[in-house]
Tab-separated table of C-alpha atoms in Angstrom:
chain	number	residue	atom	x	y	z
O	20	MET	CA	74.402	107.757	42.864
O	21	ILE	CA	76.661	105.956	40.676
O	22	TRP	CA	80.390	106.796	41.002
O	23	VAL	CA	83.249	105.826	39.040
O	24	GLY	CA	86.348	104.501	41.005
O	25	GLY	CA	87.009	101.753	43.508
O	26	GLN	CA	89.189	101.262	46.617
O	27	GLY	CA	92.119	103.589	46.454
O	28	ALA	CA	91.326	104.359	42.773
O	29	MET	CA	92.334	108.281	42.181
O	30	PRO	CA	89.397	110.348	40.491
O	31	THR	CA	90.320	112.279	37.357
O	32	ALA	CA	89.939	115.882	39.020
O	33	ALA	CA	90.693	119.556	38.213
O	34	ASN	CA	92.678	121.913	40.498
O	35	ASP	CA	93.323	121.143	44.025
O	36	SER	CA	90.565	118.581	44.226
O	37	GLU	CA	93.123	115.625	44.205
O	38	THR	CA	94.946	116.775	47.094
O	39	ARG	CA	91.586	117.373	48.898
O	40	ALA	CA	90.463	114.035	47.905
O	41	GLU	CA	93.856	112.340	49.204
O	42	THR	CA	93.344	114.471	52.638
O	43	ALA	CA	89.702	113.328	52.983
O	44	LEU	CA	90.599	109.660	52.494
O	45	GLY	CA	93.339	109.646	54.868
O	46	ALA	CA	91.062	111.297	57.460
O	47	LEU	CA	88.162	109.076	56.853
O	48	ASP	CA	87.087	106.951	59.862
O	49	CYS	CA	85.081	104.295	58.688
O	50	ALA	CA	84.351	103.017	62.367
O	51	HIS	CA	82.179	106.159	63.148
O	52	PRO	CA	79.526	106.468	60.437
O	53	GLU	CA	78.102	109.649	62.143
O	54	GLN	CA	81.200	111.422	61.249
O	55	LEU	CA	81.043	110.788	57.237
O	56	PRO	CA	80.905	113.482	55.247
O	57	SER	CA	77.012	114.273	53.811
O	58	THR	CA	78.036	115.772	50.331
O	59	ALA	CA	80.821	115.296	47.717
O	60	ASP	CA	83.153	118.019	46.581
O	61	GLY	CA	81.698	117.462	43.046
O	62	ASP	CA	84.937	115.845	41.512
O	63	TYR	CA	85.496	113.241	44.303
O	64	LEU	CA	83.899	111.366	47.305
O	65	ALA	CA	85.953	109.531	50.104
O	66	ALA	CA	83.470	106.941	51.025
O	67	CYS	CA	83.264	104.004	53.503
O	68	SER	CA	81.668	100.507	52.579
O	69	VAL	CA	78.210	99.886	53.910
O	70	ASP	CA	79.619	97.183	56.452
O	71	GLY	CA	81.376	99.954	58.256
O	72	LEU	CA	84.523	97.869	58.145
O	73	ALA	CA	87.895	99.556	57.016
O	74	ASP	CA	87.148	99.362	53.398
O	75	LYS	CA	87.789	103.199	51.999
O	76	TYR	CA	87.063	104.242	48.620
O	77	LEU	CA	87.937	107.381	46.636
O	78	LEU	CA	85.441	107.814	44.110
O	79	GLY	CA	84.982	110.610	41.420
O	80	PRO	CA	83.414	111.889	39.378
O	81	SER	CA	79.809	111.028	39.818
O	82	ALA	CA	78.534	109.356	36.817
O	83	LEU	CA	74.732	108.849	37.094
O	84	SER	CA	72.320	110.261	39.802
O	85	GLY	CA	69.545	108.408	41.193
O	86	ALA	CA	67.101	110.363	39.472
O	87	HIS	CA	67.121	108.173	36.318
O	88	ILE	CA	66.029	104.923	38.263
O	89	SER	CA	62.657	103.686	37.417
O	90	SER	CA	62.550	100.918	39.855
O	91	ALA	CA	64.766	98.729	42.075
O	92	LYS	CA	63.810	95.400	43.675
O	93	SER	CA	65.359	92.391	45.291
O	94	THR	CA	64.320	88.906	44.001
O	95	ALA	CA	65.315	85.293	44.536
O	96	VAL	CA	66.467	83.518	41.825
O	97	ASP	CA	67.143	79.759	42.188
O	98	GLY	CA	67.713	80.388	45.989
O	99	ARG	CA	69.928	83.210	45.307
O	100	TRP	CA	69.322	86.820	46.036
O	101	GLN	CA	70.017	89.721	43.646
O	102	VAL	CA	69.038	93.275	42.960
O	103	ASP	CA	67.103	94.317	39.760
O	104	VAL	CA	67.236	97.983	38.623
O	105	THR	CA	65.673	99.627	35.661
O	106	PHE	CA	66.781	103.135	34.392
O	107	ASP	CA	64.373	105.713	32.685
O	108	ALA	CA	65.595	106.497	28.934
O	109	ILE	CA	68.162	108.933	29.827
O	110	GLY	CA	69.746	106.836	32.609
O	111	ALA	CA	69.649	103.841	30.066
O	112	LYS	CA	71.857	105.772	27.666
O	113	ASP	CA	74.152	107.372	30.009
O	114	PHE	CA	74.616	104.135	31.863
O	115	ALA	CA	75.223	102.232	28.475
O	116	ALA	CA	77.942	104.648	27.491
O	117	LEU	CA	79.587	104.312	30.957
O	118	THR	CA	79.618	100.591	31.011
O	119	ALA	CA	80.893	100.396	27.496
O	120	SER	CA	83.841	102.446	28.465
O	121	MET	CA	84.344	100.777	32.005
O	122	ALA	CA	83.950	97.243	30.550
O	123	ALA	CA	86.947	97.822	28.348
O	124	ASN	CA	89.135	98.830	31.266
O	125	SER	CA	87.740	96.227	33.743
O	126	GLY	CA	86.408	99.239	35.648
O	127	GLN	CA	84.405	99.167	39.072
O	128	LEU	CA	81.414	101.096	39.801
O	129	ALA	CA	80.304	102.243	43.214
O	130	ILE	CA	77.035	102.872	44.288
O	131	THR	CA	76.229	105.132	46.964
O	132	VAL	CA	73.906	106.801	49.317
O	133	GLY	CA	75.578	109.788	51.192
O	134	ALA	CA	78.937	108.810	51.822
O	135	THR	CA	78.320	105.160	52.253
O	136	VAL	CA	79.187	102.485	49.282
O	137	GLU	CA	76.405	100.276	48.970
O	138	SER	CA	77.888	98.073	46.700
O	139	ALA	CA	81.067	98.404	44.299
O	140	PRO	CA	80.401	95.909	41.438
O	141	LEU	CA	82.976	95.173	38.704
O	142	VAL	CA	81.749	96.087	35.043
O	143	GLN	CA	82.321	92.851	33.178
O	144	SER	CA	80.498	93.966	29.864
O	145	PRO	CA	78.523	96.800	28.607
O	146	ILE	CA	75.121	97.299	29.914
O	147	THR	CA	72.558	98.598	26.919
O	148	ASP	CA	69.183	97.415	27.675
O	149	GLY	CA	68.710	100.042	30.437
O	150	ARG	CA	68.525	97.005	33.102
O	151	ILE	CA	70.948	95.681	35.706
O	152	GLN	CA	71.269	92.923	37.879
O	153	ILE	CA	73.433	93.069	40.729
O	154	SER	CA	74.316	89.415	42.175
O	155	GLY	CA	76.710	88.071	44.910
O	156	GLN	CA	76.652	86.765	48.181
O	157	PHE	CA	73.383	88.625	49.210
O	158	ASP	CA	71.042	87.318	51.738
O	159	GLN	CA	67.417	88.658	51.622
O	160	GLY	CA	68.036	91.517	53.874
O	161	GLU	CA	71.268	92.774	52.171
O	162	ALA	CA	69.434	92.559	48.775
O	163	ALA	CA	66.663	94.331	50.176
O	164	ALA	CA	68.712	97.079	51.415
O	165	LEU	CA	70.411	97.496	48.389
O	166	ALA	CA	67.391	97.734	46.287
O	167	ALA	CA	66.180	100.346	49.067
O	168	ALA	CA	69.748	102.269	48.311
O	169	PHE	CA	68.870	102.656	44.766
O	170	THR	CA	65.200	103.659	45.677
O	171	ALA	CA	66.608	106.549	47.972
O	172	GLY	CA	69.034	107.539	45.271
O	173	ALA	CA	66.019	108.086	42.846
O	174	GLN	CA	64.330	110.162	45.442
O	175	HIS	CA	67.034	112.978	45.197
């Protein structure tokens, strides 16, 4: 899933969701991944980074599910690893609208599997062609794991 938010960012929530989100984030112990919540409240997700360190995220709401991902693969370009993702027509349209809005505010997306943030890239510009490339300091295994996270999300 793709969520809107980032480290410590508060979601736009209704009713008492904000209070529940703050409580969940405070209680989250990223050193014990077996205790992470398996589902979100619908308005928010308290999550940990994939490396299991102290990076906690408060995210909400879910912006796009993996059901709209056509493909995801890791590739090496000039010796650097990246992940290439392609959305279906609905996903491309939704992602274009989302990234246009987020780029105007220097927003951050979180790509999650369950309650684990696999990657949290900053949106630098609108992405309108239905394809994204996520690059960074990935080694081959990390890029393959991120591509697999997208594939896992597409199966839910």
